Amino acid sequence: MEGSLPCLADGCDPAVLGNFCTDDSISAASTSDVQDRLSALELRVQQQEDEITVLKAALADVLRRLAISEDHVASVRKPAPSKAKDNYGIAKLVGGTEKKKEKPPGQKEKKEESHSNDQSPQTQASPSPQPSSQTLQTHRQTQESKSSAPAKSIKRSLTAEKPHSAWEGSDDSRNKLLRVASTSKLISKVAKNADKHKDVIVSQEGEYIKMFMRGRPITMFIPSDVENYDDIRTELPPEKLKLEWRQWWYYLTMRRELSDTTWVIRTALNVHPDKIRIATGQLAGVDKDGRPLQPHVRVWDSVSLVTLQVIGLGTFERGVGCLDFSKADSGTHLCVIDDSNEHMLTVWDWQKKSKVAEIKTTNEVVLAVEFHPTDANTIITCGKSHIFFWTWSGNSLSRKQGIFGKYEKPKFVQCLAFLGNGDVLTGDSGGIILIWGKTTVESTPGKGPKGVYQISRQIKAHDGSVFTLCQMRNGMLLTGGGKDRKIILWDHDLNPEREIEVPDQYGTIRAVAEGKADQFLVGTSRNFVLRGTFNDGFLVEVQGHTDELWGLASHPFKDLFLTCAQDRQVCMWNSVDHTLEWTRLLDEPGHCADFHPSGAVVAIGTHSGRWFVLDAETRDLVSIHTDGNEQLSVMRYSVDGTLLAVGSHDNFIYLYIVTENGRKYSRYGKCTGHSSYITHLDWSPDNKYIMSNSGDYEILYWDIPSGCKLIRNRSDCKDIDWTTYTCVLGFQVFGVWPEGSDGTDINALVRSHNRKVIAVADDFCKVHLFQYPCSKPKAPSHKYSAHSSHVTNVSFTHSDGHLISTGGKDMSIIQWKLVEKVTLPQNDIVVDIGSTKLPIPASENAVQSPAPLPQPFSEMNQSESVTGSSPASLESNLEQSAEASEEQSEEQSDGSSLDPAEPGYEEPSNETSEEHSESTVTEEQQDNSPVS
């Protein structure tokens, strides 16, 4: 070593070393590189730490499952009595009388923890702390990827112990090898059959049950009044829901369209020349089981809501962008443009469901398609920087592009209209109206003269875009602008005659339609539908939220309910008049709400940790408070209004003392113990206890008078009769969870005030109605479809006469009437439900006669079925549904099946005798026409 040092010194030039050491630029560059590398390394270390945390959680979950499997195998095999059985676990089961130290330490500790959780289950809901929903989600993803091969990893860990025993005797080594092999086989078998142990497990003593959510055990103690859990039966509730009112205006595209349906979004709408039939286009999608739902066009009767025709199954790609009935031939044909890359234009004889012609239009966005009102062979399309004039002859379509010439080409041509002389009007993104007239050009040899559309006039109509053109019955024109929010009336010579500006709080104009007399209707970007005149201004016909809707609360004794959403709007609604009482704009998005029992004030939680108290009458701000800096998920007053619990995403529940009828608040304490964010909570009648759920499926109980302490022995709370029941996990309600749920499928749950039924909002656009209590897995339910997005919340009105449900992305509010069937001794109609026959009174039509709806927007198709459905052939059923609609109108009764093409249809399943499919709309409309 010493000899090599001189050689190293000789090989280095001292001058070079000196220059290197004194080169400042190199030093600075090196420092910069070092800082960059340090930053990158720090980021990498953080990522690795996160991965390690997730891996630890996944490993703990695997070990916990093994411990549960040991218990199960032990109870099945019932080996010879041994004092050490519970300590030895798997090693004892495979025939060993080995020492405790020979069991893998992690496995032993987890098993002991599992046994302790059976005795004190409040600590077993989460095997590892999860401080946020993001961590929980990552845990779930990792758990899914790792749980497929748990046996392999366990084998590796067990085999790795052998080198530590190399010095032991040959007999001990031989026995250990046999034991490891046997244990590995057992573990492999348990891993392969892991899914078999996910059902509800009842303790041998009958004291508690365990259900499993993503492999995690959730322990719930059986109340004392349940003598034998096996005797519990869950049936369909006699109550049903009937759609009564829907508050929803949602502008989806650049055209005047209403979104609708449950399993797809209707993105195009056009009215037939007879003003009775309408056509809607629908997007492609998938149902909750992953089955594809094909885009198509549906023709409806707007009075009876009967589906007259279903067109284009298998023809359209992605969805239907725009469509139009022909005018010159009284609506015999229908032209459709789909959402494919080529934006295919198809012409249909819709009554025969036959495709007459088809052609590619353009790769650019197409915003409108119109038949010419007098020339049956001319079709016009427009969109991004183009307008095309199509000549339709037989099964062929030929295109001529509109030439802007000396006029500036707009970025978007957004809408079309026609003058009485046949000229075409276009409104564009530059605020310009162009008049296109048809001129005749010289004929080519052997051909007749050709007509070409050219721009004859240009009018500057609006500041910003012209979003809509509406030709009135008297020949005058209405236009709606975006940026200037003006509606302008133009005379027959296209001179502006009158104008009116839509107030800013309603948003910008997106659609205009002619109303009665001198009235007109306006749809806006903030989900308002306004009725107005140039003399009297505007009245609000419909108002909706403009962003995802989560907050919902019913008034304690009035027919009112409140909603709040991410659009920062708070709205108070009248459930009788179906009107908006008042609205207020908050500083932050609202997420949850609850009325004080006095009804004087309402508390609203936001996304930032702040919460507001508003006067329920005047909407004035009463007070503002802040708890943490994360989203508040639940606000809940105690039954007498003296306490308020605030559940937060920071894993805490904040308690406040409430005085002066909800106008004064003082902090009382904080419940600390959840390992994930709070999702739901409920009070006991005496204000002493709180039950809460969290994002990692914990059920915890809190002693409030003792300083908000966590109750360790959860069995002490099994007999508490909770004032409300909104927790989604608990003995009385766990049967609402679908099989294989990931723990996020149910967004909200509420028990009726009369404690007869439970309403559930799920992630599959459905509202469920269960019997209460619901303490058996896979309980049957009535299932209703009316939302086109995940259902975020449900709440019964104070009298239990109605149920309110809210949608997320569809931003809708739906009011359901709760109707109980009346069983009559005579003239009963027997409806087969699975293998069970139930009597249904023939007079139920009179009981369930539909209430008049305030506006056509609220009329909606919905279906009712029972959970558990099997796949059906969508296309074949769609083809048959319209043809059989007349027969169904005579034969359908309470148990009739809905047209498979209808939103929410599910084919009846034979899994249980209770499962069936029904149509709520059919029940409501038997006196008129059923929904096919």
PDB file of C-alpha atoms in Angstrom, residues 423-617:
ATOM      1  CA  ASP A 423     -81.436  32.506 -47.092  1.00  0.00           C
ATOM      2  CA  VAL A 424     -79.201  30.983 -44.415  1.00  0.00           C
ATOM      3  CA  LEU A 425     -78.110  32.873 -41.292  1.00  0.00           C
ATOM      4  CA  THR A 426     -75.001  31.927 -39.334  1.00  0.00           C
ATOM      5  CA  GLY A 427     -73.803  33.269 -35.990  1.00  0.00           C
ATOM      6  CA  ASP A 428     -70.109  32.996 -35.185  1.00  0.00           C
ATOM      7  CA  SER A 429     -67.562  33.464 -32.425  1.00  0.00           C
ATOM      8  CA  GLY A 430     -66.728  36.969 -33.623  1.00  0.00           C
ATOM      9  CA  GLY A 431     -70.202  38.307 -32.904  1.00  0.00           C
ATOM     10  CA  ILE A 432     -71.055  38.426 -36.619  1.00  0.00           C
ATOM     11  CA  ILE A 433     -74.250  37.342 -38.376  1.00  0.00           C
ATOM     12  CA  LEU A 434     -73.692  36.337 -42.003  1.00  0.00           C
ATOM     13  CA  ILE A 435     -76.488  36.039 -44.576  1.00  0.00           C
ATOM     14  CA  TRP A 436     -75.832  33.326 -47.171  1.00  0.00           C
ATOM     15  CA  GLY A 437     -77.898  33.585 -50.338  1.00  0.00           C
ATOM     16  CA  LYS A 438     -78.202  31.005 -53.091  1.00  0.00           C
ATOM     17  CA  THR A 439     -77.002  32.159 -56.518  1.00  0.00           C
ATOM     18  CA  THR A 440     -77.061  30.389 -59.847  1.00  0.00           C
ATOM     19  CA  VAL A 441     -73.807  29.887 -61.737  1.00  0.00           C
ATOM     20  CA  GLU A 442     -73.242  28.973 -65.351  1.00  0.00           C
ATOM     21  CA  SER A 443     -73.840  25.378 -66.212  1.00  0.00           C
ATOM     22  CA  THR A 444     -71.126  23.061 -67.426  1.00  0.00           C
ATOM     23  CA  PRO A 445     -71.577  21.187 -70.739  1.00  0.00           C
ATOM     24  CA  GLY A 446     -74.027  18.350 -70.301  1.00  0.00           C
ATOM     25  CA  LYS A 447     -75.223  19.531 -66.877  1.00  0.00           C
ATOM     26  CA  GLY A 448     -77.840  21.964 -65.688  1.00  0.00           C
ATOM     27  CA  PRO A 449     -77.235  25.161 -63.732  1.00  0.00           C
ATOM     28  CA  LYS A 450     -75.890  24.834 -60.190  1.00  0.00           C
ATOM     29  CA  GLY A 451     -76.811  26.763 -57.072  1.00  0.00           C
ATOM     30  CA  VAL A 452     -74.043  28.113 -54.859  1.00  0.00           C
ATOM     31  CA  TYR A 453     -74.428  29.809 -51.481  1.00  0.00           C
ATOM     32  CA  GLN A 454     -72.497  33.047 -51.125  1.00  0.00           C
ATOM     33  CA  ILE A 455     -72.342  35.730 -48.451  1.00  0.00           C
ATOM     34  CA  SER A 456     -74.655  38.591 -49.308  1.00  0.00           C
ATOM     35  CA  ARG A 457     -74.500  40.595 -46.088  1.00  0.00           C
ATOM     36  CA  GLN A 458     -72.603  40.860 -42.829  1.00  0.00           C
ATOM     37  CA  ILE A 459     -74.013  42.262 -39.553  1.00  0.00           C
ATOM     38  CA  LYS A 460     -72.107  43.013 -36.383  1.00  0.00           C
ATOM     39  CA  ALA A 461     -74.598  41.724 -33.834  1.00  0.00           C
ATOM     40  CA  HIS A 462     -72.874  41.175 -30.481  1.00  0.00           C
ATOM     41  CA  ASP A 463     -69.701  41.765 -28.538  1.00  0.00           C
ATOM     42  CA  GLY A 464     -68.291  38.299 -28.243  1.00  0.00           C
ATOM     43  CA  SER A 465     -69.896  35.175 -29.640  1.00  0.00           C
ATOM     44  CA  VAL A 466     -73.341  34.767 -31.121  1.00  0.00           C
ATOM     45  CA  PHE A 467     -74.432  31.633 -29.317  1.00  0.00           C
ATOM     46  CA  THR A 468     -77.974  31.223 -30.548  1.00  0.00           C
ATOM     47  CA  LEU A 469     -80.335  32.283 -33.358  1.00  0.00           C
ATOM     48  CA  CYS A 470     -84.079  31.839 -32.903  1.00  0.00           C
ATOM     49  CA  GLN A 471     -86.488  32.378 -35.792  1.00  0.00           C
ATOM     50  CA  MET A 472     -89.826  33.520 -34.379  1.00  0.00           C
ATOM     51  CA  ARG A 473     -93.285  32.616 -35.619  1.00  0.00           C
ATOM     52  CA  ASN A 474     -93.859  36.141 -36.942  1.00  0.00           C
ATOM     53  CA  GLY A 475     -90.684  35.989 -39.015  1.00  0.00           C
ATOM     54  CA  MET A 476     -88.589  38.165 -36.741  1.00  0.00           C
ATOM     55  CA  LEU A 477     -85.301  36.994 -35.247  1.00  0.00           C
ATOM     56  CA  LEU A 478     -83.944  36.668 -31.688  1.00  0.00           C
ATOM     57  CA  THR A 479     -80.207  36.443 -31.110  1.00  0.00           C
ATOM     58  CA  GLY A 480     -78.307  35.773 -27.910  1.00  0.00           C
ATOM     59  CA  GLY A 481     -74.760  36.942 -27.234  1.00  0.00           C
ATOM     60  CA  GLY A 482     -72.235  35.559 -24.835  1.00  0.00           C
ATOM     61  CA  LYS A 483     -69.931  38.291 -23.646  1.00  0.00           C
ATOM     62  CA  ASP A 484     -72.442  41.148 -23.774  1.00  0.00           C
ATOM     63  CA  ARG A 485     -75.267  38.986 -22.303  1.00  0.00           C
ATOM     64  CA  LYS A 486     -77.752  40.711 -24.655  1.00  0.00           C
ATOM     65  CA  ILE A 487     -80.852  39.378 -26.352  1.00  0.00           C
ATOM     66  CA  ILE A 488     -81.641  41.379 -29.475  1.00  0.00           C
ATOM     67  CA  LEU A 489     -84.860  41.382 -31.477  1.00  0.00           C
ATOM     68  CA  TRP A 490     -84.359  41.924 -35.229  1.00  0.00           C
ATOM     69  CA  ASP A 491     -87.080  42.980 -37.655  1.00  0.00           C
ATOM     70  CA  HIS A 492     -87.776  41.413 -41.036  1.00  0.00           C
ATOM     71  CA  ASP A 493     -85.005  43.466 -42.642  1.00  0.00           C
ATOM     72  CA  LEU A 494     -82.547  42.400 -39.941  1.00  0.00           C
ATOM     73  CA  ASN A 495     -82.416  45.766 -38.296  1.00  0.00           C
ATOM     74  CA  PRO A 496     -82.137  45.725 -34.478  1.00  0.00           C
ATOM     75  CA  GLU A 497     -85.466  46.666 -32.965  1.00  0.00           C
ATOM     76  CA  ARG A 498     -85.227  45.962 -29.240  1.00  0.00           C
ATOM     77  CA  GLU A 499     -82.670  44.539 -26.845  1.00  0.00           C
ATOM     78  CA  ILE A 500     -82.396  43.491 -23.214  1.00  0.00           C
ATOM     79  CA  GLU A 501     -79.429  42.460 -21.093  1.00  0.00           C
ATOM     80  CA  VAL A 502     -79.462  39.378 -18.889  1.00  0.00           C
ATOM     81  CA  PRO A 503     -78.274  40.281 -15.359  1.00  0.00           C
ATOM     82  CA  ASP A 504     -74.763  39.192 -14.557  1.00  0.00           C
ATOM     83  CA  GLN A 505     -75.750  36.883 -11.701  1.00  0.00           C
ATOM     84  CA  TYR A 506     -77.524  34.603 -14.163  1.00  0.00           C
ATOM     85  CA  GLY A 507     -74.466  34.046 -16.328  1.00  0.00           C
ATOM     86  CA  THR A 508     -74.027  34.307 -20.084  1.00  0.00           C
ATOM     87  CA  ILE A 509     -76.623  33.315 -22.667  1.00  0.00           C
ATOM     88  CA  ARG A 510     -76.414  29.834 -24.164  1.00  0.00           C
ATOM     89  CA  ALA A 511     -79.898  29.187 -25.587  1.00  0.00           C
ATOM     90  CA  VAL A 512     -82.984  31.198 -26.543  1.00  0.00           C
ATOM     91  CA  ALA A 513     -86.434  29.862 -27.431  1.00  0.00           C
ATOM     92  CA  GLU A 514     -89.725  31.552 -28.206  1.00  0.00           C
ATOM     93  CA  GLY A 515     -92.405  31.341 -25.524  1.00  0.00           C
ATOM     94  CA  LYS A 516     -96.067  32.264 -25.279  1.00  0.00           C
ATOM     95  CA  ALA A 517     -97.219  35.605 -26.677  1.00  0.00           C
ATOM     96  CA  ASP A 518     -94.285  38.003 -26.462  1.00  0.00           C
ATOM     97  CA  GLN A 519     -92.323  35.889 -23.973  1.00  0.00           C
ATOM     98  CA  PHE A 520     -89.052  34.100 -24.595  1.00  0.00           C
ATOM     99  CA  LEU A 521     -87.023  31.553 -22.631  1.00  0.00           C
ATOM    100  CA  VAL A 522     -83.303  31.858 -21.961  1.00  0.00           C
ATOM    101  CA  GLY A 523     -80.868  29.176 -20.835  1.00  0.00           C
ATOM    102  CA  THR A 524     -77.649  30.433 -19.252  1.00  0.00           C
ATOM    103  CA  SER A 525     -74.179  29.218 -18.398  1.00  0.00           C
ATOM    104  CA  ARG A 526     -75.029  29.202 -14.678  1.00  0.00           C
ATOM    105  CA  ASN A 527     -77.846  26.692 -15.104  1.00  0.00           C
ATOM    106  CA  PHE A 528     -80.701  29.192 -15.045  1.00  0.00           C
ATOM    107  CA  VAL A 529     -83.769  29.019 -17.245  1.00  0.00           C
ATOM    108  CA  LEU A 530     -85.310  32.493 -17.418  1.00  0.00           C
ATOM    109  CA  ARG A 531     -88.676  33.580 -18.758  1.00  0.00           C
ATOM    110  CA  GLY A 532     -88.653  37.155 -19.949  1.00  0.00           C
ATOM    111  CA  THR A 533     -90.105  39.921 -22.046  1.00  0.00           C
ATOM    112  CA  PHE A 534     -88.506  43.080 -23.364  1.00  0.00           C
ATOM    113  CA  ASN A 535     -90.888  45.145 -21.226  1.00  0.00           C
ATOM    114  CA  ASP A 536     -90.933  43.292 -17.895  1.00  0.00           C
ATOM    115  CA  GLY A 537     -87.481  41.742 -17.675  1.00  0.00           C
ATOM    116  CA  PHE A 538     -86.796  38.230 -16.389  1.00  0.00           C
ATOM    117  CA  LEU A 539     -88.296  35.729 -13.995  1.00  0.00           C
ATOM    118  CA  VAL A 540     -86.400  32.632 -12.863  1.00  0.00           C
ATOM    119  CA  GLU A 541     -88.117  29.457 -14.025  1.00  0.00           C
ATOM    120  CA  VAL A 542     -85.353  27.014 -13.170  1.00  0.00           C
ATOM    121  CA  GLN A 543     -82.129  27.389 -11.263  1.00  0.00           C
ATOM    122  CA  GLY A 544     -79.480  24.772 -10.650  1.00  0.00           C
ATOM    123  CA  HIS A 545     -75.988  24.467  -9.297  1.00  0.00           C
ATOM    124  CA  THR A 546     -73.101  24.814 -11.712  1.00  0.00           C
ATOM    125  CA  ASP A 547     -70.553  22.578 -10.020  1.00  0.00           C
ATOM    126  CA  GLU A 548     -70.459  19.291  -8.145  1.00  0.00           C
ATOM    127  CA  LEU A 549     -73.210  19.080  -5.540  1.00  0.00           C
ATOM    128  CA  TRP A 550     -72.664  17.401  -2.138  1.00  0.00           C
ATOM    129  CA  GLY A 551     -74.281  19.392   0.677  1.00  0.00           C
ATOM    130  CA  LEU A 552     -77.915  18.614   1.567  1.00  0.00           C
ATOM    131  CA  ALA A 553     -80.011  19.242   4.687  1.00  0.00           C
ATOM    132  CA  SER A 554     -83.759  19.090   5.372  1.00  0.00           C
ATOM    133  CA  HIS A 555     -85.535  21.595   7.598  1.00  0.00           C
ATOM    134  CA  PRO A 556     -86.578  20.051  10.949  1.00  0.00           C
ATOM    135  CA  PHE A 557     -90.279  20.976  10.685  1.00  0.00           C
ATOM    136  CA  LYS A 558     -90.894  22.907   7.434  1.00  0.00           C
ATOM    137  CA  ASP A 559     -91.164  21.739   3.844  1.00  0.00           C
ATOM    138  CA  LEU A 560     -87.785  23.212   3.010  1.00  0.00           C
ATOM    139  CA  PHE A 561     -84.378  21.813   2.208  1.00  0.00           C
ATOM    140  CA  LEU A 562     -80.980  23.373   1.565  1.00  0.00           C
ATOM    141  CA  THR A 563     -78.238  22.491  -0.894  1.00  0.00           C
ATOM    142  CA  CYS A 564     -74.655  23.694  -1.242  1.00  0.00           C
ATOM    143  CA  ALA A 565     -72.077  22.910  -3.898  1.00  0.00           C
ATOM    144  CA  GLN A 566     -68.609  23.620  -5.158  1.00  0.00           C
ATOM    145  CA  ASP A 567     -69.974  26.571  -7.106  1.00  0.00           C
ATOM    146  CA  ARG A 568     -70.153  28.358  -3.704  1.00  0.00           C
ATOM    147  CA  GLN A 569     -73.928  28.705  -4.008  1.00  0.00           C
ATOM    148  CA  VAL A 570     -76.233  27.939  -1.085  1.00  0.00           C
ATOM    149  CA  CYS A 571     -79.859  27.419  -2.135  1.00  0.00           C
ATOM    150  CA  MET A 572     -82.997  27.050  -0.028  1.00  0.00           C
ATOM    151  CA  TRP A 573     -85.775  25.135  -1.795  1.00  0.00           C
ATOM    152  CA  ASN A 574     -89.491  24.674  -1.123  1.00  0.00           C
ATOM    153  CA  SER A 575     -90.410  21.014  -1.513  1.00  0.00           C
ATOM    154  CA  VAL A 576     -94.124  21.729  -1.908  1.00  0.00           C
ATOM    155  CA  ASP A 577     -94.058  24.553  -4.432  1.00  0.00           C
ATOM    156  CA  HIS A 578     -90.857  23.288  -6.079  1.00  0.00           C
ATOM    157  CA  THR A 579     -89.478  26.793  -5.981  1.00  0.00           C
ATOM    158  CA  LEU A 580     -86.297  28.461  -4.869  1.00  0.00           C
ATOM    159  CA  GLU A 581     -86.799  30.386  -1.624  1.00  0.00           C
ATOM    160  CA  TRP A 582     -83.432  32.142  -1.611  1.00  0.00           C
ATOM    161  CA  THR A 583     -79.840  31.763  -2.648  1.00  0.00           C
ATOM    162  CA  ARG A 584     -76.562  33.113  -1.303  1.00  0.00           C
ATOM    163  CA  LEU A 585     -73.002  33.021  -2.592  1.00  0.00           C
ATOM    164  CA  LEU A 586     -70.374  31.941  -0.053  1.00  0.00           C
ATOM    165  CA  ASP A 587     -66.701  32.828  -0.088  1.00  0.00           C
ATOM    166  CA  GLU A 588     -65.749  29.155  -0.491  1.00  0.00           C
ATOM    167  CA  PRO A 589     -67.234  25.943  -1.925  1.00  0.00           C
ATOM    168  CA  GLY A 590     -69.741  24.274   0.374  1.00  0.00           C
ATOM    169  CA  HIS A 591     -69.656  20.572   1.092  1.00  0.00           C
ATOM    170  CA  CYS A 592     -71.986  19.742   4.009  1.00  0.00           C
ATOM    171  CA  ALA A 593     -74.805  21.330   5.992  1.00  0.00           C
ATOM    172  CA  ASP A 594     -77.214  20.787   8.881  1.00  0.00           C
ATOM    173  CA  PHE A 595     -80.156  22.713  10.320  1.00  0.00           C
ATOM    174  CA  HIS A 596     -80.305  23.657  13.985  1.00  0.00           C
ATOM    175  CA  PRO A 597     -83.283  21.823  15.590  1.00  0.00           C
ATOM    176  CA  SER A 598     -84.993  25.194  16.071  1.00  0.00           C
ATOM    177  CA  GLY A 599     -84.880  25.755  12.327  1.00  0.00           C
ATOM    178  CA  ALA A 600     -83.589  29.258  12.890  1.00  0.00           C
ATOM    179  CA  VAL A 601     -80.096  28.765  11.470  1.00  0.00           C
ATOM    180  CA  VAL A 602     -78.185  26.373   9.261  1.00  0.00           C
ATOM    181  CA  ALA A 603     -74.482  25.471   9.518  1.00  0.00           C
ATOM    182  CA  ILE A 604     -72.509  24.954   6.305  1.00  0.00           C
ATOM    183  CA  GLY A 605     -69.054  23.352   6.093  1.00  0.00           C
ATOM    184  CA  THR A 606     -66.608  24.228   3.323  1.00  0.00           C
ATOM    185  CA  HIS A 607     -63.536  22.773   1.640  1.00  0.00           C
ATOM    186  CA  SER A 608     -61.026  24.860   3.577  1.00  0.00           C
ATOM    187  CA  GLY A 609     -62.022  24.082   7.173  1.00  0.00           C
ATOM    188  CA  ARG A 610     -64.167  27.184   7.559  1.00  0.00           C
ATOM    189  CA  TRP A 611     -67.840  26.866   8.378  1.00  0.00           C
ATOM    190  CA  PHE A 612     -70.617  29.416   8.212  1.00  0.00           C
ATOM    191  CA  VAL A 613     -73.850  29.821  10.125  1.00  0.00           C
ATOM    192  CA  LEU A 614     -76.648  31.479   8.135  1.00  0.00           C
ATOM    193  CA  ASP A 615     -80.055  32.690   9.242  1.00  0.00           C
ATOM    194  CA  ALA A 616     -82.526  30.295   7.625  1.00  0.00           C
ATOM    195  CA  GLU A 617     -85.089  33.054   7.018  1.00  0.00           C
TER     196      GLU A 617
END
